[in-house]
PDB file of C-alpha atoms in Angstrom:
ATOM      1  CA  GLU A 613      12.878 -20.894  15.483  1.00 87.00           C
ATOM      2  CA  LEU A 614      10.183 -19.425  13.088  1.00 87.00           C
ATOM      3  CA  HIS A 615       7.428 -16.867  14.035  1.00 89.00           C
ATOM      4  CA  LEU A 616       4.878 -15.669  11.524  1.00 87.00           C
ATOM      5  CA  SER A 617       4.102 -11.896  11.899  1.00 88.00           C
ATOM      6  CA  PRO A 618       2.559  -9.277   9.720  1.00 83.00           C
ATOM      7  CA  TRP A 619       5.216  -7.693   7.501  1.00 80.00           C
ATOM      8  CA  LYS A 620       5.546  -4.305   9.428  1.00 83.00           C
ATOM      9  CA  ARG A 621       5.959  -6.005  12.672  1.00 89.00           C
ATOM     10  CA  ALA A 622       8.484  -8.549  11.414  1.00 91.00           C
ATOM     11  CA  TYR A 623      10.482  -5.761   9.888  1.00 92.00           C
ATOM     12  CA  GLU A 624      10.459  -3.696  13.056  1.00 93.00           C
ATOM     13  CA  LEU A 625      11.480  -6.654  15.143  1.00 95.00           C
ATOM     14  CA  ALA A 626      14.383  -7.252  12.743  1.00 96.00           C
ATOM     15  CA  LEU A 627      15.371  -3.482  13.069  1.00 95.00           C
ATOM     16  CA  ARG A 628      15.471  -3.865  16.786  1.00 96.00           C
ATOM     17  CA  ALA A 629      17.755  -6.939  16.478  1.00 97.00           C
ATOM     18  CA  GLU A 630      15.058  -9.387  17.808  1.00 96.00           C
ATOM     19  CA  GLY A 631      15.501 -11.771  14.924  1.00 95.00           C
ATOM     20  CA  GLY A 632      15.814 -11.944  11.182  1.00 96.00           C
ATOM     21  CA  VAL A 633      13.198 -11.182   8.576  1.00 96.00           C
ATOM     22  CA  VAL A 634      12.430 -13.315   5.464  1.00 93.00           C
ATOM     23  CA  GLY A 635      11.162 -11.946   2.171  1.00 89.00           C
ATOM     24  CA  VAL A 636      12.924  -8.560   2.414  1.00 91.00           C
ATOM     25  CA  SER A 637      13.860  -6.523  -0.580  1.00 88.00           C
ATOM     26  CA  TYR A 638      17.483  -5.205  -0.791  1.00 90.00           C
ATOM     27  CA  ASN A 639      18.118  -1.461  -1.272  1.00 87.00           C
ATOM     28  CA  SER A 640      21.000   0.754  -0.401  1.00 88.00           C
ATOM     29  CA  GLU A 641      19.196   2.245   2.778  1.00 89.00           C
ATOM     30  CA  ARG A 642      18.491  -1.292   4.103  1.00 93.00           C
ATOM     31  CA  ALA A 643      22.055  -2.356   3.257  1.00 95.00           C
ATOM     32  CA  LYS A 644      23.386   0.045   5.886  1.00 96.00           C
ATOM     33  CA  LEU A 645      21.208  -1.671   8.474  1.00 97.00           C
ATOM     34  CA  PHE A 646      21.067  -5.355   7.516  1.00 98.00           C
ATOM     35  CA  ASP A 647      23.331  -8.164   6.342  1.00 98.00           C
ATOM     36  CA  PHE A 648      21.478 -10.089   3.549  1.00 97.00           C
ATOM     37  CA  SER A 649      21.417 -13.574   2.284  1.00 97.00           C
ATOM     38  CA  LYS A 650      21.677 -14.330  -1.432  1.00 96.00           C
ATOM     39  CA  PRO A 651      18.120 -14.027  -3.020  1.00 94.00           C
ATOM     40  CA  ILE A 652      15.799 -16.720  -1.977  1.00 92.00           C
ATOM     41  CA  TYR A 653      13.321 -16.172  -4.867  1.00 86.00           C
ATOM     42  CA  ASP A 654      12.175 -13.544  -7.231  1.00 85.00           C
ATOM     43  CA  ASP A 655       8.992 -11.914  -6.404  1.00 85.00           C
ATOM     44  CA  ASP A 656       7.015 -10.584  -9.477  1.00 88.00           C
ATOM     45  CA  ILE A 657       5.055  -7.518  -8.183  1.00 92.00           C
ATOM     46  CA  GLN A 658       1.820  -7.536 -10.297  1.00 95.00           C
ATOM     47  CA  ILE A 659      -0.190  -4.483 -10.970  1.00 97.00           C
ATOM     48  CA  ILE A 660      -3.834  -5.401 -10.574  1.00 97.00           C
ATOM     49  CA  THR A 661      -6.657  -3.287 -12.031  1.00 97.00           C
ATOM     50  CA  LEU A 662     -10.344  -3.820 -12.609  1.00 97.00           C
ATOM     51  CA  LYS A 663     -11.323  -5.422 -15.985  1.00 96.00           C
ATOM     52  CA  ASP A 664     -13.034  -2.216 -17.203  1.00 96.00           C
ATOM     53  CA  LYS A 665     -10.319   0.055 -15.825  1.00 96.00           C
ATOM     54  CA  THR A 666      -7.097  -1.372 -17.305  1.00 96.00           C
ATOM     55  CA  PHE A 667      -4.407   0.845 -18.767  1.00 97.00           C
ATOM     56  CA  ALA A 668      -1.168   0.254 -20.710  1.00 96.00           C
ATOM     57  CA  PHE A 669       1.848  -0.296 -18.409  1.00 97.00           C
ATOM     58  CA  THR A 670       5.432  -0.846 -19.760  1.00 96.00           C
ATOM     59  CA  ARG A 671       7.296   1.904 -17.889  1.00 95.00           C
ATOM     60  CA  LEU A 672       6.894   3.743 -14.485  1.00 96.00           C
ATOM     61  CA  ILE A 673       5.755   6.950 -16.343  1.00 97.00           C
ATOM     62  CA  ASP A 674       2.637   4.964 -17.301  1.00 98.00           C
ATOM     63  CA  LEU A 675       1.588   5.215 -13.519  1.00 98.00           C
ATOM     64  CA  LYS A 676       1.630   9.018 -13.589  1.00 98.00           C
ATOM     65  CA  GLY A 677      -1.063  10.457 -11.384  1.00 98.00           C
ATOM     66  CA  LYS A 678      -2.370   7.098 -10.316  1.00 98.00           C
ATOM     67  CA  VAL A 679      -3.220   5.981  -6.828  1.00 98.00           C
ATOM     68  CA  VAL A 680      -2.006   2.564  -6.299  1.00 98.00           C
ATOM     69  CA  GLY A 681      -2.459   0.260  -3.074  1.00 97.00           C
ATOM     70  CA  GLY A 682       0.648  -1.207  -1.556  1.00 95.00           C
ATOM     71  CA  ILE A 683       1.782  -2.822   1.663  1.00 90.00           C
ATOM     72  CA  HIS A 684       3.035  -0.631   4.526  1.00 87.00           C
ATOM     73  CA  GLY A 685       6.695  -0.573   4.914  1.00 80.00           C
ATOM     74  CA  ALA A 686       7.446  -2.285   1.615  1.00 82.00           C
ATOM     75  CA  SER A 687      10.111  -1.173  -0.755  1.00 82.00           C
ATOM     76  CA  TYR A 688       9.333  -1.925  -4.333  1.00 86.00           C
ATOM     77  CA  GLY A 689      12.936  -1.276  -5.416  1.00 82.00           C
ATOM     78  CA  GLU A 690      14.930   1.950  -5.398  1.00 85.00           C
ATOM     79  CA  VAL A 691      13.684   3.065  -8.865  1.00 91.00           C
ATOM     80  CA  VAL A 692       9.945   2.577  -7.857  1.00 92.00           C
ATOM     81  CA  ASP A 693      10.509   4.075  -4.317  1.00 91.00           C
ATOM     82  CA  LYS A 694      12.067   7.142  -5.941  1.00 94.00           C
ATOM     83  CA  ALA A 695       9.323   7.586  -8.397  1.00 96.00           C
ATOM     84  CA  VAL A 696       6.832   7.590  -5.471  1.00 95.00           C
ATOM     85  CA  SER A 697       8.974  10.051  -3.341  1.00 95.00           C
ATOM     86  CA  ASP A 698       9.206  12.290  -6.533  1.00 97.00           C
ATOM     87  CA  GLY A 699       5.337  12.364  -6.614  1.00 97.00           C
ATOM     88  CA  LEU A 700       5.068  10.383 -10.064  1.00 98.00           C
ATOM     89  CA  PHE A 701       2.197   8.401  -8.529  1.00 97.00           C
ATOM     90  CA  THR A 702       0.865   7.722  -5.045  1.00 97.00           C
ATOM     91  CA  VAL A 703       0.980   4.527  -3.064  1.00 97.00           C
ATOM     92  CA  GLU A 704      -1.791   4.272  -0.552  1.00 96.00           C
ATOM     93  CA  ARG A 705      -0.273   1.998   2.164  1.00 94.00           C
ATOM     94  CA  ASP A 706      -2.127  -0.785   3.943  1.00 92.00           C
ATOM     95  CA  VAL A 707      -1.595  -4.004   5.948  1.00 87.00           C
ATOM     96  CA  GLY A 708      -3.186  -6.494   3.746  1.00 89.00           C
ATOM     97  CA  ALA A 709      -3.702  -7.443   0.183  1.00 93.00           C
ATOM     98  CA  ALA A 710      -7.413  -8.501   0.632  1.00 95.00           C
ATOM     99  CA  GLY A 711      -8.254  -5.009   1.886  1.00 94.00           C
ATOM    100  CA  ARG A 712      -6.226  -3.485  -1.022  1.00 96.00           C
ATOM    101  CA  LEU A 713      -8.257  -5.402  -3.561  1.00 97.00           C
ATOM    102  CA  ARG A 714     -11.541  -4.540  -1.744  1.00 96.00           C
ATOM    103  CA  LYS A 715     -10.481  -0.855  -2.080  1.00 97.00           C
ATOM    104  CA  LEU A 716      -9.878  -1.422  -5.845  1.00 97.00           C
ATOM    105  CA  LEU A 717     -13.455  -2.840  -6.170  1.00 96.00           C
ATOM    106  CA  ALA A 718     -14.895   0.132  -4.415  1.00 96.00           C
ATOM    107  CA  GLY A 719     -13.127   2.486  -6.727  1.00 96.00           C
ATOM    108  CA  ARG A 720     -10.768   4.011  -4.189  1.00 97.00           C
ATOM    109  CA  LEU A 721      -7.655   2.889  -6.109  1.00 98.00           C
ATOM    110  CA  ASP A 722      -6.586   2.985  -9.692  1.00 98.00           C
ATOM    111  CA  ALA A 723      -4.463  -0.180  -9.212  1.00 98.00           C
ATOM    112  CA  ALA A 724      -3.008  -2.515  -6.555  1.00 97.00           C
ATOM    113  CA  PHE A 725       0.389  -4.014  -6.107  1.00 96.00           C
ATOM    114  CA  ILE A 726       0.170  -7.729  -5.375  1.00 95.00           C
ATOM    115  CA  GLY A 727       3.330  -9.778  -4.854  1.00 88.00           C
ATOM    116  CA  ASN A 728       4.170 -13.430  -5.737  1.00 84.00           C
ATOM    117  CA  GLY A 729       2.843 -13.325  -9.342  1.00 79.00           C
ATOM    118  CA  ALA A 730      -0.403 -15.096 -10.390  1.00 81.00           C
ATOM    119  CA  PHE A 731      -0.175 -17.312  -7.381  1.00 83.00           C
ATOM    120  CA  GLY A 732      -0.230 -14.268  -4.988  1.00 87.00           C
ATOM    121  CA  LEU A 733      -3.263 -12.805  -6.660  1.00 91.00           C
ATOM    122  CA  ASN A 734      -5.129 -16.120  -6.660  1.00 92.00           C
ATOM    123  CA  ASP A 735      -4.161 -16.751  -3.012  1.00 92.00           C
ATOM    124  CA  VAL A 736      -5.646 -13.357  -2.003  1.00 94.00           C
ATOM    125  CA  ILE A 737      -8.791 -13.811  -3.956  1.00 95.00           C
ATOM    126  CA  HIS A 738      -9.411 -17.174  -2.546  1.00 94.00           C
ATOM    127  CA  SER A 739      -8.906 -15.896   1.132  1.00 91.00           C
ATOM    128  CA  HIS A 740     -12.050 -13.699   0.971  1.00 92.00           C
ATOM    129  CA  GLU A 741     -15.561 -14.339  -0.072  1.00 94.00           C
ATOM    130  CA  GLU A 742     -16.285 -10.929  -1.554  1.00 93.00           C
ATOM    131  CA  LEU A 743     -13.121 -11.192  -3.685  1.00 95.00           C
ATOM    132  CA  ARG A 744     -13.971 -14.705  -4.875  1.00 95.00           C
ATOM    133  CA  ASN A 745     -17.436 -13.446  -5.934  1.00 96.00           C
ATOM    134  CA  HIS A 746     -15.737 -10.708  -8.057  1.00 96.00           C
ATOM    135  CA  ARG A 747     -12.685 -12.771  -9.398  1.00 95.00           C
ATOM    136  CA  THR A 748     -13.575 -12.147 -13.034  1.00 95.00           C
ATOM    137  CA  GLN A 749     -13.226  -8.341 -12.430  1.00 96.00           C
ATOM    138  CA  PHE A 750      -9.522  -8.501 -11.515  1.00 96.00           C
ATOM    139  CA  VAL A 751      -6.850  -8.231 -14.257  1.00 95.00           C
ATOM    140  CA  ALA A 752      -3.091  -8.502 -13.843  1.00 95.00           C
ATOM    141  CA  LEU A 753      -1.470  -6.144 -16.281  1.00 96.00           C
ATOM    142  CA  PRO A 754       0.842  -8.113 -18.602  1.00 94.00           C
ATOM    143  CA  THR A 755       4.033  -6.328 -17.493  1.00 94.00           C
ATOM    144  CA  PRO A 756       4.853  -6.717 -13.781  1.00 94.00           C
ATOM    145  CA  LEU A 757       5.928  -3.581 -11.849  1.00 95.00           C
ATOM    146  CA  THR A 758       9.147  -5.309 -11.048  1.00 89.00           C
ATOM    147  CA  ARG A 759      10.815  -8.559 -10.331  1.00 87.00           C
ATOM    148  CA  ASP A 760      11.954  -8.221  -6.789  1.00 83.00           C
ATOM    149  CA  PRO A 761      14.652 -10.635  -5.423  1.00 89.00           C
ATOM    150  CA  LEU A 762      13.781 -11.428  -1.792  1.00 90.00           C
ATOM    151  CA  HIS A 763      16.256 -12.138   0.971  1.00 95.00           C
ATOM    152  CA  LEU A 764      16.768 -13.248   4.561  1.00 96.00           C
ATOM    153  CA  ALA A 765      18.284 -10.417   6.508  1.00 97.00           C
ATOM    154  CA  PHE A 766      19.603  -9.817  10.012  1.00 98.00           C
ATOM    155  CA  ALA A 767      20.495  -6.429  11.638  1.00 98.00           C
ATOM    156  CA  LYS A 768      24.184  -5.933  11.249  1.00 98.00           C
ATOM    157  CA  THR A 769      24.442  -5.659  15.132  1.00 97.00           C
ATOM    158  CA  MET A 770      23.365  -9.224  15.350  1.00 97.00           C
ATOM    159  CA  ASN A 771      26.629 -10.412  13.694  1.00 97.00           C
ATOM    160  CA  LYS A 772      24.874 -13.197  11.679  1.00 97.00           C
ATOM    161  CA  ARG A 773      27.098 -13.017   8.500  1.00 97.00           C
ATOM    162  CA  ALA A 774      28.400 -16.560   9.223  1.00 97.00           C
ATOM    163  CA  ALA A 775      24.839 -17.855   9.606  1.00 96.00           C
ATOM    164  CA  LEU A 776      23.793 -16.227   6.454  1.00 97.00           C
ATOM    165  CA  ASP A 777      26.763 -17.777   4.604  1.00 97.00           C
ATOM    166  CA  ARG A 778      25.591 -21.243   5.892  1.00 97.00           C
ATOM    167  CA  PHE A 779      22.003 -20.357   4.829  1.00 96.00           C
ATOM    168  CA  ASP A 780      23.344 -19.335   1.327  1.00 97.00           C
ATOM    169  CA  ALA A 781      25.252 -22.636   1.073  1.00 97.00           C
ATOM    170  CA  ALA A 782      22.257 -24.699   2.045  1.00 95.00           C
ATOM    171  CA  LEU A 783      19.968 -22.723  -0.389  1.00 94.00           C
ATOM    172  CA  HIS A 784      22.585 -23.407  -3.194  1.00 95.00           C
ATOM    173  CA  LYS A 785      22.476 -27.095  -2.406  1.00 95.00           C
ATOM    174  CA  LEU A 786      18.528 -27.135  -2.473  1.00 93.00           C
ATOM    175  CA  ARG A 787      18.479 -25.229  -5.838  1.00 91.00           C
ATOM    176  CA  LYS A 788      21.094 -27.594  -7.324  1.00 93.00           C
ATOM    177  CA  SER A 789      19.268 -30.742  -6.238  1.00 93.00           C
ATOM    178  CA  GLY A 790      15.899 -29.305  -7.429  1.00 89.00           C
ATOM    179  CA  GLU A 791      14.483 -29.637  -3.903  1.00 88.00           C
ATOM    180  CA  LEU A 792      14.007 -25.824  -3.624  1.00 82.00           C
ATOM    181  CA  LYS A 793      11.416 -25.922  -6.497  1.00 79.00           C
ATOM    182  CA  LYS A 794       9.537 -28.733  -4.786  1.00 80.00           C
ATOM    183  CA  LEU A 795       9.659 -26.876  -1.406  1.00 79.00           C
ATOM    184  CA  MET A 796       8.282 -23.731  -2.974  1.00 72.00           C
ATOM    185  CA  GLY A 797       5.630 -25.613  -5.064  1.00 66.00           C
ATOM    186  CA  THR A 798       7.072 -24.583  -8.387  1.00 59.00           C
ATOM    187  CA  GLY A 799       8.398 -28.065  -9.483  1.00 52.00           C
ATOM    188  CA  LYS A 800       8.015 -31.757  -9.235  1.00 50.00           C
TER     189      LYS A 800
END
């Protein structure tokens, strides 16, 4: 049974062992709470700026002092999470990418983290008229923040390791046959 929920709610339900969560990043803190599938796909987390306010980015230090929009409850990987907790840069958390890009347009952010690479950015822009009208102002910096492998995860208390092993086997079969690319819209 599949239920679509905002990320924060889906994650909280999974924490309470009321189901699994798809699209979750692995980190050592979460590994204490959840059993994970093998990666389903890699999510390129893009750094989006306005065309006239781009900056060079190749390493995390390049974000020093910046205010960046990101999704509430998301982990961007242990290295990025540590840089944020150490105060290298600030992540202003929100519940949706469209609002994040609108804050960027209004000058309230230096940049915005948007997942799913170019497809993710285009999807968000097409979802909102104001963003479509300003499409040419958004720029994805050439180097993504990170490539984040995403998983299916269940709370350890749910004892779903056998189900995750079956999921992993099915995923492997879909990958091997080329069907996974078709399902994800990345292949013929």
